[in-house]
Amino acid sequence: METKILTTHEISPAIRALKAGELVAFPTETVYGLGADGLSQAASEKIFYAKGRPADNPLILHVGGHDDLLPLVAGPLPAAAEKLIDAFWPGPLTVVVPARPEIPQAVRAGLNTVAVRSPSHPVARALIAGLGHPIAAPSANVSGRPSPTTAAAVWEDLKGRIAYIIDGGASEVGVESLVIDCTTVPPTILRPGGLDVALVEGIVGQVQQPSGDGPIRAPGMKYRHYAPNAPVIWIDTLDEAAAAEKIAELQRGYGTVAVLCRDNIPVDRDVRCMRLGTDDTSAAHQLFHALRTLDSHHPDALVVVWGESQGLGLAVRNRLSKAASERVVL
Ligand code: TXA
Ligand code: MG
């Protein structure tokens, strides 16, 4: 299949393609999504083939807002979902709620719950309105790869497999939405993301945050994820001198290493290094693009230094924990 790139000013071919059951990649404020008609089983199934996505990993339904959510929910909307939606929609918040049985099996991967979010990006909103149905959309990457934050990254992964890519420039947030299960009391964070957990707790009080070793609640979080081709070695420390020493040791072991860090770690002049800075919001914005960029130079290993952090820094840690083939705690 030929994949065509559209500008944000000519999205009607993409709406027609969605109506015909085809796949369209589109910008959202978090990362690019790979959209299909979310009320069509056949269209939603195509997402799994295009991405090589495991069949047991459910999709997020993207809606215009609260009123489009209600027909998807079995029974009353949980109180916590109501409050969170009121506070943070449209935006990087996904709520998991009891699903109506009419929602295609492919979308919820056989679960009796469904994940729903209302994106704020005007192109995403125009597509939802144009289709007149919720859009089922995971991130628009090949399964297991870093999520795309540019149209070029989508092209790299999915060219030839989908009808259209709408180029809306770089994603504003850069990491995916926070996913919160509102079927439990208190609600449970399934995936930290582009909305600070502290803001969520400001609205609904303390939430459950499963520890790394507990049962996995978001089916997608059990897979290796967000990973470039090179093995990712995650150095989990705030100690910059110790990190620099470890990088030198890894360099001796691996050959060429590329380094992704915050700011001050000294590395050899011949080591390719990208710096995410000390601001967590800006670091999250750059993360996936930096992983793809460093990987494009084919290092033998990609070393990422990232220590304890809060807010969006937590989402960065979570992505690294899934991308890393090795974690070194110093
Ligand atoms: O920001 C985002 O959320 C982006 C943009 C495109 O909206 N989408 C995204 O989708 O990140 P995806 O498929 O890459 O991640 C969805 C996550 C997965 O971890 C999946 O397992 C979880 O949400 N999820 C979906 N439905 C669920 C459900 N019913 N119960 C628990 N987890 C669910
Ligand atoms: Mg994804």
mmCIF file of C-alpha atoms and ligand atoms in Angstrom:
data_model
loop_
_atom_site.group_PDB
_atom_site.id
_atom_site.type_symbol
_atom_site.label_atom_id
_atom_site.label_comp_id
_atom_site.label_asym_id
_atom_site.label_seq_id
_atom_site.Cartn_x
_atom_site.Cartn_y
_atom_site.Cartn_z
ATOM 1 C CA MET A 1 0.000 0.000 0.000
ATOM 2 C CA GLU A 2 1.202 3.492 -0.801
ATOM 3 C CA THR A 3 1.374 5.744 2.271
ATOM 4 C CA LYS A 4 0.622 9.412 1.568
ATOM 5 C CA ILE A 5 1.620 12.346 3.748
ATOM 6 C CA LEU A 6 -0.984 15.052 4.315
ATOM 7 C CA THR A 7 -0.601 18.535 5.778
ATOM 8 C CA THR A 8 -2.903 19.609 8.591
ATOM 9 C CA HIS A 9 -4.824 21.750 6.067
ATOM 10 C CA GLU A 10 -6.020 18.843 3.914
ATOM 11 C CA ILE A 11 -7.327 16.161 6.236
ATOM 12 C CA SER A 12 -10.518 15.231 4.335
ATOM 13 C CA PRO A 13 -8.834 12.303 2.487
ATOM 14 C CA ALA A 14 -7.878 10.956 5.931
ATOM 15 C CA ILE A 15 -11.476 11.206 7.167
ATOM 16 C CA ARG A 16 -12.665 9.355 4.056
ATOM 17 C CA ALA A 17 -10.026 6.668 4.638
ATOM 18 C CA LEU A 18 -11.128 6.204 8.270
ATOM 19 C CA LYS A 19 -14.753 5.902 7.122
ATOM 20 C CA ALA A 20 -13.636 3.232 4.616
ATOM 21 C CA GLY A 21 -11.976 1.224 7.415
ATOM 22 C CA GLU A 22 -8.389 2.256 6.588
ATOM 23 C CA LEU A 23 -5.608 3.345 8.968
ATOM 24 C CA VAL A 24 -4.428 6.937 9.419
ATOM 25 C CA ALA A 25 -1.541 8.187 11.567
ATOM 26 C CA PHE A 26 -2.255 11.577 13.113
ATOM 27 C CA PRO A 27 -0.694 14.018 15.558
ATOM 28 C CA THR A 28 -1.885 14.286 19.139
ATOM 29 C CA GLU A 29 -0.419 16.469 21.889
ATOM 30 C CA THR A 30 1.294 13.401 23.450
ATOM 31 C CA VAL A 31 2.676 11.275 20.572
ATOM 32 C CA TYR A 32 1.432 10.350 17.075
ATOM 33 C CA GLY A 33 -1.479 7.901 17.068
ATOM 34 C CA LEU A 34 -2.360 5.163 14.570
ATOM 35 C CA GLY A 35 -6.110 5.574 14.120
ATOM 36 C CA ALA A 36 -8.940 3.361 12.931
ATOM 37 C CA ASP A 37 -12.729 3.544 13.251
ATOM 38 C CA GLY A 38 -13.052 2.522 16.906
ATOM 39 C CA LEU A 39 -16.538 1.061 16.518
ATOM 40 C CA SER A 40 -15.441 -1.279 13.715
ATOM 41 C CA GLN A 41 -13.926 -4.638 14.651
ATOM 42 C CA ALA A 42 -12.452 -5.122 11.149
ATOM 43 C CA ALA A 43 -10.827 -1.663 11.048
ATOM 44 C CA SER A 44 -9.459 -1.929 14.601
ATOM 45 C CA GLU A 45 -7.970 -5.354 13.834
ATOM 46 C CA LYS A 46 -5.872 -3.791 11.072
ATOM 47 C CA ILE A 47 -3.982 -1.786 13.720
ATOM 48 C CA PHE A 48 -2.629 -5.014 15.205
ATOM 49 C CA TYR A 49 -1.306 -6.214 11.828
ATOM 50 C CA ALA A 50 0.247 -2.865 10.895
ATOM 51 C CA LYS A 51 2.090 -2.509 14.216
ATOM 52 C CA GLY A 52 2.790 -6.185 14.871
ATOM 53 C CA ARG A 53 0.981 -5.594 18.171
ATOM 54 C CA PRO A 54 0.237 -8.532 20.497
ATOM 55 C CA ALA A 55 -3.492 -9.330 20.348
ATOM 56 C CA ASP A 56 -3.857 -9.127 24.150
ATOM 57 C CA ASN A 57 -2.890 -5.423 24.288
ATOM 58 C CA PRO A 58 -6.031 -3.251 24.163
ATOM 59 C CA LEU A 59 -6.366 0.118 22.396
ATOM 60 C CA ILE A 60 -7.386 3.579 23.609
ATOM 61 C CA LEU A 61 -10.599 5.079 22.199
ATOM 62 C CA HIS A 62 -10.202 8.784 21.405
ATOM 63 C CA VAL A 63 -13.347 10.888 21.832
ATOM 64 C CA GLY A 64 -14.352 14.536 21.620
ATOM 65 C CA GLY A 65 -15.286 14.758 25.299
ATOM 66 C CA HIS A 66 -17.470 13.658 28.201
ATOM 67 C CA ASP A 67 -20.680 13.325 26.164
ATOM 68 C CA ASP A 68 -19.041 10.926 23.686
ATOM 69 C CA LEU A 69 -17.666 8.854 26.553
ATOM 70 C CA LEU A 70 -21.023 8.073 28.195
ATOM 71 C CA PRO A 71 -22.354 5.746 25.429
ATOM 72 C CA LEU A 72 -19.159 3.650 25.767
ATOM 73 C CA VAL A 73 -19.507 3.039 29.518
ATOM 74 C CA ALA A 74 -21.442 0.161 31.096
ATOM 75 C CA GLY A 75 -23.425 1.544 34.022
ATOM 76 C CA PRO A 76 -22.741 4.887 35.678
ATOM 77 C CA LEU A 77 -19.410 6.631 35.093
ATOM 78 C CA PRO A 78 -17.200 6.046 38.178
ATOM 79 C CA ALA A 79 -17.055 9.193 40.340
ATOM 80 C CA ALA A 80 -13.262 9.466 40.085
ATOM 81 C CA ALA A 81 -13.450 9.349 36.266
ATOM 82 C CA GLU A 82 -16.049 12.105 36.295
ATOM 83 C CA LYS A 83 -13.819 14.376 38.418
ATOM 84 C CA LEU A 84 -10.629 13.649 36.474
ATOM 85 C CA ILE A 85 -12.277 14.211 33.115
ATOM 86 C CA ASP A 86 -13.706 17.480 34.347
ATOM 87 C CA ALA A 87 -10.241 18.602 35.442
ATOM 88 C CA PHE A 88 -7.986 17.326 32.639
ATOM 89 C CA TRP A 89 -9.905 16.740 29.394
ATOM 90 C CA PRO A 90 -9.038 17.431 26.698
ATOM 91 C CA GLY A 91 -5.462 16.392 27.485
ATOM 92 C CA PRO A 92 -2.992 13.603 28.305
ATOM 93 C CA LEU A 93 -5.328 11.623 30.607
ATOM 94 C CA THR A 94 -6.717 8.168 29.719
ATOM 95 C CA VAL A 95 -9.408 6.680 31.968
ATOM 96 C CA VAL A 96 -10.174 2.952 32.119
ATOM 97 C CA VAL A 97 -13.887 2.394 32.746
ATOM 98 C CA PRO A 98 -16.388 -0.519 32.485
ATOM 99 C CA ALA A 99 -17.024 -1.195 28.771
ATOM 100 C CA ARG A 100 -20.330 -1.605 26.958
ATOM 101 C CA PRO A 101 -20.366 -5.015 25.244
ATOM 102 C CA GLU A 102 -20.887 -3.381 21.810
ATOM 103 C CA ILE A 103 -17.301 -2.043 21.848
ATOM 104 C CA PRO A 104 -15.332 -4.235 19.419
ATOM 105 C CA GLN A 105 -13.384 -7.095 21.012
ATOM 106 C CA ALA A 106 -10.226 -5.963 19.201
ATOM 107 C CA VAL A 107 -10.373 -2.541 20.912
ATOM 108 C CA ARG A 108 -10.585 -3.950 24.441
ATOM 109 C CA ALA A 109 -8.635 -7.154 23.703
ATOM 110 C CA GLY A 110 -11.437 -9.159 25.264
ATOM 111 C CA LEU A 111 -11.456 -7.230 28.596
ATOM 112 C CA ASN A 112 -14.696 -5.907 30.095
ATOM 113 C CA THR A 113 -13.135 -2.450 30.480
ATOM 114 C CA VAL A 114 -12.175 0.190 27.915
ATOM 115 C CA ALA A 115 -9.550 2.952 27.921
ATOM 116 C CA VAL A 116 -10.777 6.370 26.717
ATOM 117 C CA ARG A 117 -9.108 9.723 26.228
ATOM 118 C CA SER A 118 -9.998 13.079 24.711
ATOM 119 C CA PRO A 119 -6.960 14.556 22.934
ATOM 120 C CA SER A 120 -6.504 18.335 22.811
ATOM 121 C CA HIS A 121 -4.671 18.461 19.466
ATOM 122 C CA PRO A 122 -6.900 20.236 16.912
ATOM 123 C CA VAL A 123 -6.136 17.724 14.139
ATOM 124 C CA ALA A 124 -7.043 14.764 16.344
ATOM 125 C CA ARG A 125 -10.256 16.536 17.341
ATOM 126 C CA ALA A 126 -11.139 17.345 13.724
ATOM 127 C CA LEU A 127 -10.644 13.677 12.730
ATOM 128 C CA ILE A 128 -12.892 12.434 15.545
ATOM 129 C CA ALA A 129 -15.569 14.968 14.609
ATOM 130 C CA GLY A 130 -15.219 14.138 10.888
ATOM 131 C CA LEU A 131 -15.506 10.376 11.431
ATOM 132 C CA GLY A 132 -18.402 10.802 13.849
ATOM 133 C CA HIS A 133 -17.173 7.810 15.902
ATOM 134 C CA PRO A 134 -14.455 7.332 18.519
ATOM 135 C CA ILE A 135 -11.036 6.666 16.966
ATOM 136 C CA ALA A 136 -9.127 3.641 18.285
ATOM 137 C CA ALA A 137 -5.452 4.595 18.377
ATOM 138 C CA PRO A 138 -2.292 3.236 19.932
ATOM 139 C CA SER A 139 1.000 5.047 19.392
ATOM 140 C CA ALA A 140 1.953 4.965 15.687
ATOM 141 C CA ASN A 141 5.163 2.929 16.010
ATOM 142 C CA VAL A 142 6.016 -0.664 15.179
ATOM 143 C CA SER A 143 5.345 -2.578 18.391
ATOM 144 C CA GLY A 144 8.292 -2.430 20.783
ATOM 145 C CA ARG A 145 9.897 0.676 19.209
ATOM 146 C CA PRO A 146 10.028 4.203 20.701
ATOM 147 C CA SER A 147 6.750 6.071 20.213
ATOM 148 C CA PRO A 148 6.824 8.553 17.314
ATOM 149 C CA THR A 149 6.848 12.270 18.082
ATOM 150 C CA THR A 150 7.230 13.380 14.448
ATOM 151 C CA ALA A 151 5.663 12.370 11.124
ATOM 152 C CA ALA A 152 9.144 11.272 9.982
ATOM 153 C CA ALA A 153 9.334 8.760 12.839
ATOM 154 C CA VAL A 154 5.918 7.343 11.829
ATOM 155 C CA TRP A 155 7.118 7.116 8.212
ATOM 156 C CA GLU A 156 10.248 5.272 9.328
ATOM 157 C CA ASP A 157 8.149 2.600 11.106
ATOM 158 C CA LEU A 158 4.906 2.305 9.114
ATOM 159 C CA LYS A 159 5.449 3.432 5.500
ATOM 160 C CA GLY A 160 3.727 1.058 3.094
ATOM 161 C CA ARG A 161 1.461 -0.311 5.831
ATOM 162 C CA ILE A 162 -1.070 2.510 6.295
ATOM 163 C CA ALA A 163 -3.068 4.888 4.063
ATOM 164 C CA TYR A 164 -2.079 8.327 5.400
ATOM 165 C CA ILE A 165 0.198 10.174 7.802
ATOM 166 C CA ILE A 166 -0.911 13.675 8.788
ATOM 167 C CA ASP A 167 2.168 15.787 9.502
ATOM 168 C CA GLY A 168 1.457 18.086 12.450
ATOM 169 C CA GLY A 169 5.069 18.781 13.429
ATOM 170 C CA ALA A 170 6.683 17.695 16.703
ATOM 171 C CA SER A 171 4.400 16.431 19.491
ATOM 172 C CA GLU A 172 4.102 18.931 22.300
ATOM 173 C CA VAL A 173 4.243 16.587 25.333
ATOM 174 C CA GLY A 174 6.441 13.834 23.862
ATOM 175 C CA VAL A 175 5.384 10.934 26.138
ATOM 176 C CA GLU A 176 2.028 9.149 26.105
ATOM 177 C CA SER A 177 -0.959 9.904 28.302
ATOM 178 C CA LEU A 178 -1.229 8.829 31.919
ATOM 179 C CA VAL A 179 -3.511 5.766 32.114
ATOM 180 C CA ILE A 180 -5.630 5.438 35.263
ATOM 181 C CA ASP A 181 -8.001 2.611 36.107
ATOM 182 C CA CYS A 182 -11.156 4.168 37.554
ATOM 183 C CA THR A 183 -12.854 0.810 38.194
ATOM 184 C CA THR A 184 -10.903 0.440 41.476
ATOM 185 C CA VAL A 185 -11.397 2.504 44.647
ATOM 186 C CA PRO A 186 -9.115 4.369 44.949
ATOM 187 C CA PRO A 187 -8.176 4.514 41.253
ATOM 188 C CA THR A 188 -4.957 2.825 40.109
ATOM 189 C CA ILE A 189 -2.215 4.316 37.928
ATOM 190 C CA LEU A 190 -1.559 1.812 35.138
ATOM 191 C CA ARG A 191 0.985 3.943 33.262
ATOM 192 C CA PRO A 192 2.546 7.248 34.361
ATOM 193 C CA GLY A 193 2.576 9.749 31.508
ATOM 194 C CA GLY A 194 2.223 13.294 30.282
ATOM 195 C CA LEU A 195 0.076 14.337 33.255
ATOM 196 C CA ASP A 196 1.772 14.643 36.650
ATOM 197 C CA VAL A 197 0.442 12.069 39.167
ATOM 198 C CA ALA A 198 0.546 14.807 41.850
ATOM 199 C CA LEU A 199 -2.051 16.789 39.867
ATOM 200 C CA VAL A 200 -4.262 13.687 39.658
ATOM 201 C CA GLU A 201 -3.985 13.204 43.436
ATOM 202 C CA GLY A 202 -4.906 16.856 43.878
ATOM 203 C CA ILE A 203 -8.309 16.006 42.356
ATOM 204 C CA VAL A 204 -9.129 12.485 43.634
ATOM 205 C CA GLY A 205 -6.835 12.070 46.647
ATOM 206 C CA GLN A 206 -4.262 9.314 46.984
ATOM 207 C CA VAL A 207 -4.212 6.780 44.146
ATOM 208 C CA GLN A 208 -2.767 3.271 43.998
ATOM 209 C CA GLN A 209 0.553 2.995 42.233
ATOM 210 C CA PRO A 210 1.484 -0.645 41.758
ATOM 211 C CA SER A 211 5.117 -1.392 42.535
ATOM 212 C CA GLY A 212 7.304 -2.758 39.752
ATOM 213 C CA ASP A 213 6.916 -6.335 41.003
ATOM 214 C CA GLY A 214 3.125 -6.403 41.454
ATOM 215 C CA PRO A 215 0.687 -7.869 38.916
ATOM 216 C CA ILE A 216 0.632 -5.984 35.635
ATOM 217 C CA ARG A 217 -2.635 -4.133 35.172
ATOM 218 C CA ALA A 218 -2.166 -2.429 31.774
ATOM 219 C CA PRO A 219 -1.592 -5.405 29.497
ATOM 220 C CA GLY A 220 0.798 -3.371 27.328
ATOM 221 C CA MET A 221 3.210 -2.721 30.169
ATOM 222 C CA LYS A 222 4.472 -6.290 30.355
ATOM 223 C CA TYR A 223 6.231 -6.116 26.997
ATOM 224 C CA ARG A 224 9.648 -4.650 26.193
ATOM 225 C CA HIS A 225 8.797 -1.283 24.794
ATOM 226 C CA TYR A 226 10.109 2.005 23.500
ATOM 227 C CA ALA A 227 13.335 0.239 22.509
ATOM 228 C CA PRO A 228 15.672 1.371 19.727
ATOM 229 C CA ASN A 229 17.758 -1.209 17.817
ATOM 230 C CA ALA A 230 20.851 -0.772 19.988
ATOM 231 C CA PRO A 231 20.693 -2.322 23.463
ATOM 232 C CA VAL A 232 19.767 0.338 26.016
ATOM 233 C CA ILE A 233 21.817 0.356 29.217
ATOM 234 C CA TRP A 234 20.063 2.475 31.845
ATOM 235 C CA ILE A 235 22.314 3.922 34.537
ATOM 236 C CA ASP A 236 19.929 4.754 37.381
ATOM 237 C CA THR A 237 21.754 7.351 39.470
ATOM 238 C CA LEU A 238 21.977 11.022 40.377
ATOM 239 C CA ASP A 239 25.736 10.673 40.976
ATOM 240 C CA GLU A 240 27.314 12.192 37.867
ATOM 241 C CA ALA A 241 30.901 11.184 38.654
ATOM 242 C CA ALA A 242 29.886 7.548 39.175
ATOM 243 C CA ALA A 243 27.886 7.646 35.932
ATOM 244 C CA ALA A 244 30.886 9.022 33.998
ATOM 245 C CA GLU A 245 33.068 6.202 35.322
ATOM 246 C CA LYS A 246 30.488 3.596 34.372
ATOM 247 C CA ILE A 247 30.155 5.069 30.866
ATOM 248 C CA ALA A 248 33.933 4.765 30.392
ATOM 249 C CA GLU A 249 33.748 1.131 31.512
ATOM 250 C CA LEU A 250 30.860 0.370 29.133
ATOM 251 C CA GLN A 251 32.806 2.009 26.318
ATOM 252 C CA ARG A 252 35.665 -0.395 26.922
ATOM 253 C CA GLY A 253 33.223 -3.338 26.915
ATOM 254 C CA TYR A 254 30.957 -2.414 23.984
ATOM 255 C CA GLY A 255 32.974 -0.307 21.542
ATOM 256 C CA THR A 256 30.908 2.662 20.336
ATOM 257 C CA VAL A 257 28.441 3.921 22.856
ATOM 258 C CA ALA A 258 26.017 6.823 22.499
ATOM 259 C CA VAL A 259 24.967 8.664 25.653
ATOM 260 C CA LEU A 260 21.689 10.274 26.676
ATOM 261 C CA CYS A 261 21.802 12.186 29.955
ATOM 262 C CA ARG A 262 20.515 15.301 31.695
ATOM 263 C CA ASP A 263 23.285 17.907 31.743
ATOM 264 C CA ASN A 264 26.613 17.704 33.402
ATOM 265 C CA ILE A 265 28.122 14.306 32.763
ATOM 266 C CA PRO A 266 31.527 14.601 31.128
ATOM 267 C CA VAL A 267 32.016 12.169 28.226
ATOM 268 C CA ASP A 268 34.872 11.694 25.749
ATOM 269 C CA ARG A 269 34.838 14.086 22.778
ATOM 270 C CA ASP A 270 34.302 11.209 20.342
ATOM 271 C CA VAL A 271 31.219 9.890 22.180
ATOM 272 C CA ARG A 272 27.940 11.028 20.635
ATOM 273 C CA CYS A 273 25.927 12.566 23.464
ATOM 274 C CA MET A 274 22.500 14.212 23.705
ATOM 275 C CA ARG A 275 21.471 16.150 26.798
ATOM 276 C CA LEU A 276 17.850 16.304 27.958
ATOM 277 C CA GLY A 277 18.464 19.051 30.532
ATOM 278 C CA THR A 278 17.226 19.520 34.073
ATOM 279 C CA ASP A 279 13.622 20.431 33.278
ATOM 280 C CA ASP A 280 11.439 17.276 33.324
ATOM 281 C CA THR A 281 8.768 18.613 30.980
ATOM 282 C CA SER A 282 11.336 19.484 28.340
ATOM 283 C CA ALA A 283 13.174 16.180 28.871
ATOM 284 C CA ALA A 284 9.940 14.215 28.331
ATOM 285 C CA HIS A 285 9.300 16.258 25.187
ATOM 286 C CA GLN A 286 12.685 15.247 23.731
ATOM 287 C CA LEU A 287 13.044 11.659 25.010
ATOM 288 C CA PHE A 288 11.724 9.491 22.151
ATOM 289 C CA HIS A 289 13.181 11.715 19.461
ATOM 290 C CA ALA A 290 16.577 11.560 21.164
ATOM 291 C CA LEU A 291 16.447 7.748 21.419
ATOM 292 C CA ARG A 292 15.633 7.462 17.706
ATOM 293 C CA THR A 293 18.266 10.034 16.711
ATOM 294 C CA LEU A 294 21.089 8.415 18.681
ATOM 295 C CA ASP A 295 20.060 4.981 17.409
ATOM 296 C CA SER A 296 20.235 6.180 13.785
ATOM 297 C CA HIS A 297 24.025 6.368 14.193
ATOM 298 C CA HIS A 298 24.117 2.626 14.988
ATOM 299 C CA PRO A 299 26.025 2.641 18.293
ATOM 300 C CA ASP A 300 26.894 -0.728 19.848
ATOM 301 C CA ALA A 301 25.070 0.393 22.983
ATOM 302 C CA LEU A 302 22.910 3.346 23.962
ATOM 303 C CA VAL A 303 23.641 4.435 27.526
ATOM 304 C CA VAL A 304 20.985 6.499 29.306
ATOM 305 C CA VAL A 305 21.661 8.173 32.648
ATOM 306 C CA TRP A 306 18.501 9.055 34.557
ATOM 307 C CA GLY A 307 18.070 8.989 38.340
ATOM 308 C CA GLU A 308 15.172 9.331 40.799
ATOM 309 C CA SER A 309 12.672 11.940 39.627
ATOM 310 C CA GLN A 310 9.143 13.296 40.083
ATOM 311 C CA GLY A 311 6.410 14.626 37.821
ATOM 312 C CA LEU A 312 7.025 13.956 34.123
ATOM 313 C CA GLY A 313 10.456 12.641 35.145
ATOM 314 C CA LEU A 314 8.548 9.623 36.466
ATOM 315 C CA ALA A 315 7.125 8.963 33.004
ATOM 316 C CA VAL A 316 10.677 9.148 31.598
ATOM 317 C CA ARG A 317 11.854 6.589 34.207
ATOM 318 C CA ASN A 318 8.951 4.302 33.352
ATOM 319 C CA ARG A 319 9.787 4.423 29.610
ATOM 320 C CA LEU A 320 13.454 3.692 30.357
ATOM 321 C CA SER A 321 12.532 0.745 32.570
ATOM 322 C CA LYS A 322 10.684 -0.770 29.587
ATOM 323 C CA ALA A 323 13.308 0.130 26.959
ATOM 324 C CA ALA A 324 16.384 -0.996 28.886
ATOM 325 C CA SER A 325 17.960 -4.383 28.371
ATOM 326 C CA GLU A 326 20.059 -3.701 31.481
ATOM 327 C CA ARG A 327 19.628 -1.394 34.482
ATOM 328 C CA VAL A 328 22.660 -0.388 36.535
ATOM 329 C CA VAL A 329 21.809 1.209 39.886
ATOM 330 C CA LEU A 330 24.717 3.301 41.236
HETATM 331 O O1 TXA B 1 -0.971 9.374 24.632
HETATM 332 C C1 TXA B 1 -1.426 8.257 24.361
HETATM 333 O O2 TXA B 1 -2.047 7.576 25.199
HETATM 334 C C2 TXA B 1 -1.212 7.734 22.936
HETATM 335 C C3 TXA B 1 -1.919 8.669 21.965
HETATM 336 C C4 TXA B 1 -1.869 8.177 20.536
HETATM 337 O O3 TXA B 1 -3.226 8.896 22.393
HETATM 338 N N1 TXA B 1 -1.695 6.385 22.810
HETATM 339 C C5 TXA B 1 -1.040 5.332 23.370
HETATM 340 O O4 TXA B 1 -1.595 4.094 23.108
HETATM 341 O O5 TXA B 1 -0.041 5.441 24.038
HETATM 342 P P1 TXA B 1 -0.841 2.710 23.370
HETATM 343 O O6 TXA B 1 -1.698 1.676 22.752
HETATM 344 O O7 TXA B 1 0.539 2.816 22.876
HETATM 345 O O8 TXA B 1 -0.915 2.524 24.921
HETATM 346 C C6 TXA B 1 -2.153 2.232 25.561
HETATM 347 C C7 TXA B 1 -1.914 1.637 26.930
HETATM 348 C C8 TXA B 1 -1.343 0.229 26.846
HETATM 349 O O9 TXA B 1 -0.381 0.051 27.885
HETATM 350 C C9 TXA B 1 -2.574 -0.638 27.087
HETATM 351 O O10 TXA B 1 -2.252 -1.907 27.624
HETATM 352 C C10 TXA B 1 -3.363 0.209 28.061
HETATM 353 O O11 TXA B 1 -3.174 1.537 27.611
HETATM 354 N N2 TXA B 1 -4.810 -0.118 28.026
HETATM 355 C C11 TXA B 1 -5.665 0.056 26.993
HETATM 356 N N3 TXA B 1 -6.894 -0.406 27.318
HETATM 357 C C12 TXA B 1 -6.827 -0.868 28.575
HETATM 358 C C13 TXA B 1 -7.763 -1.481 29.476
HETATM 359 N N4 TXA B 1 -9.023 -1.712 29.143
HETATM 360 N N5 TXA B 1 -7.306 -1.845 30.710
HETATM 361 C C14 TXA B 1 -6.029 -1.627 31.068
HETATM 362 N N6 TXA B 1 -5.090 -1.051 30.254
HETATM 363 C C15 TXA B 1 -5.481 -0.688 29.021
HETATM 364 MG MG MG B 2 2.476 2.479 22.490
#
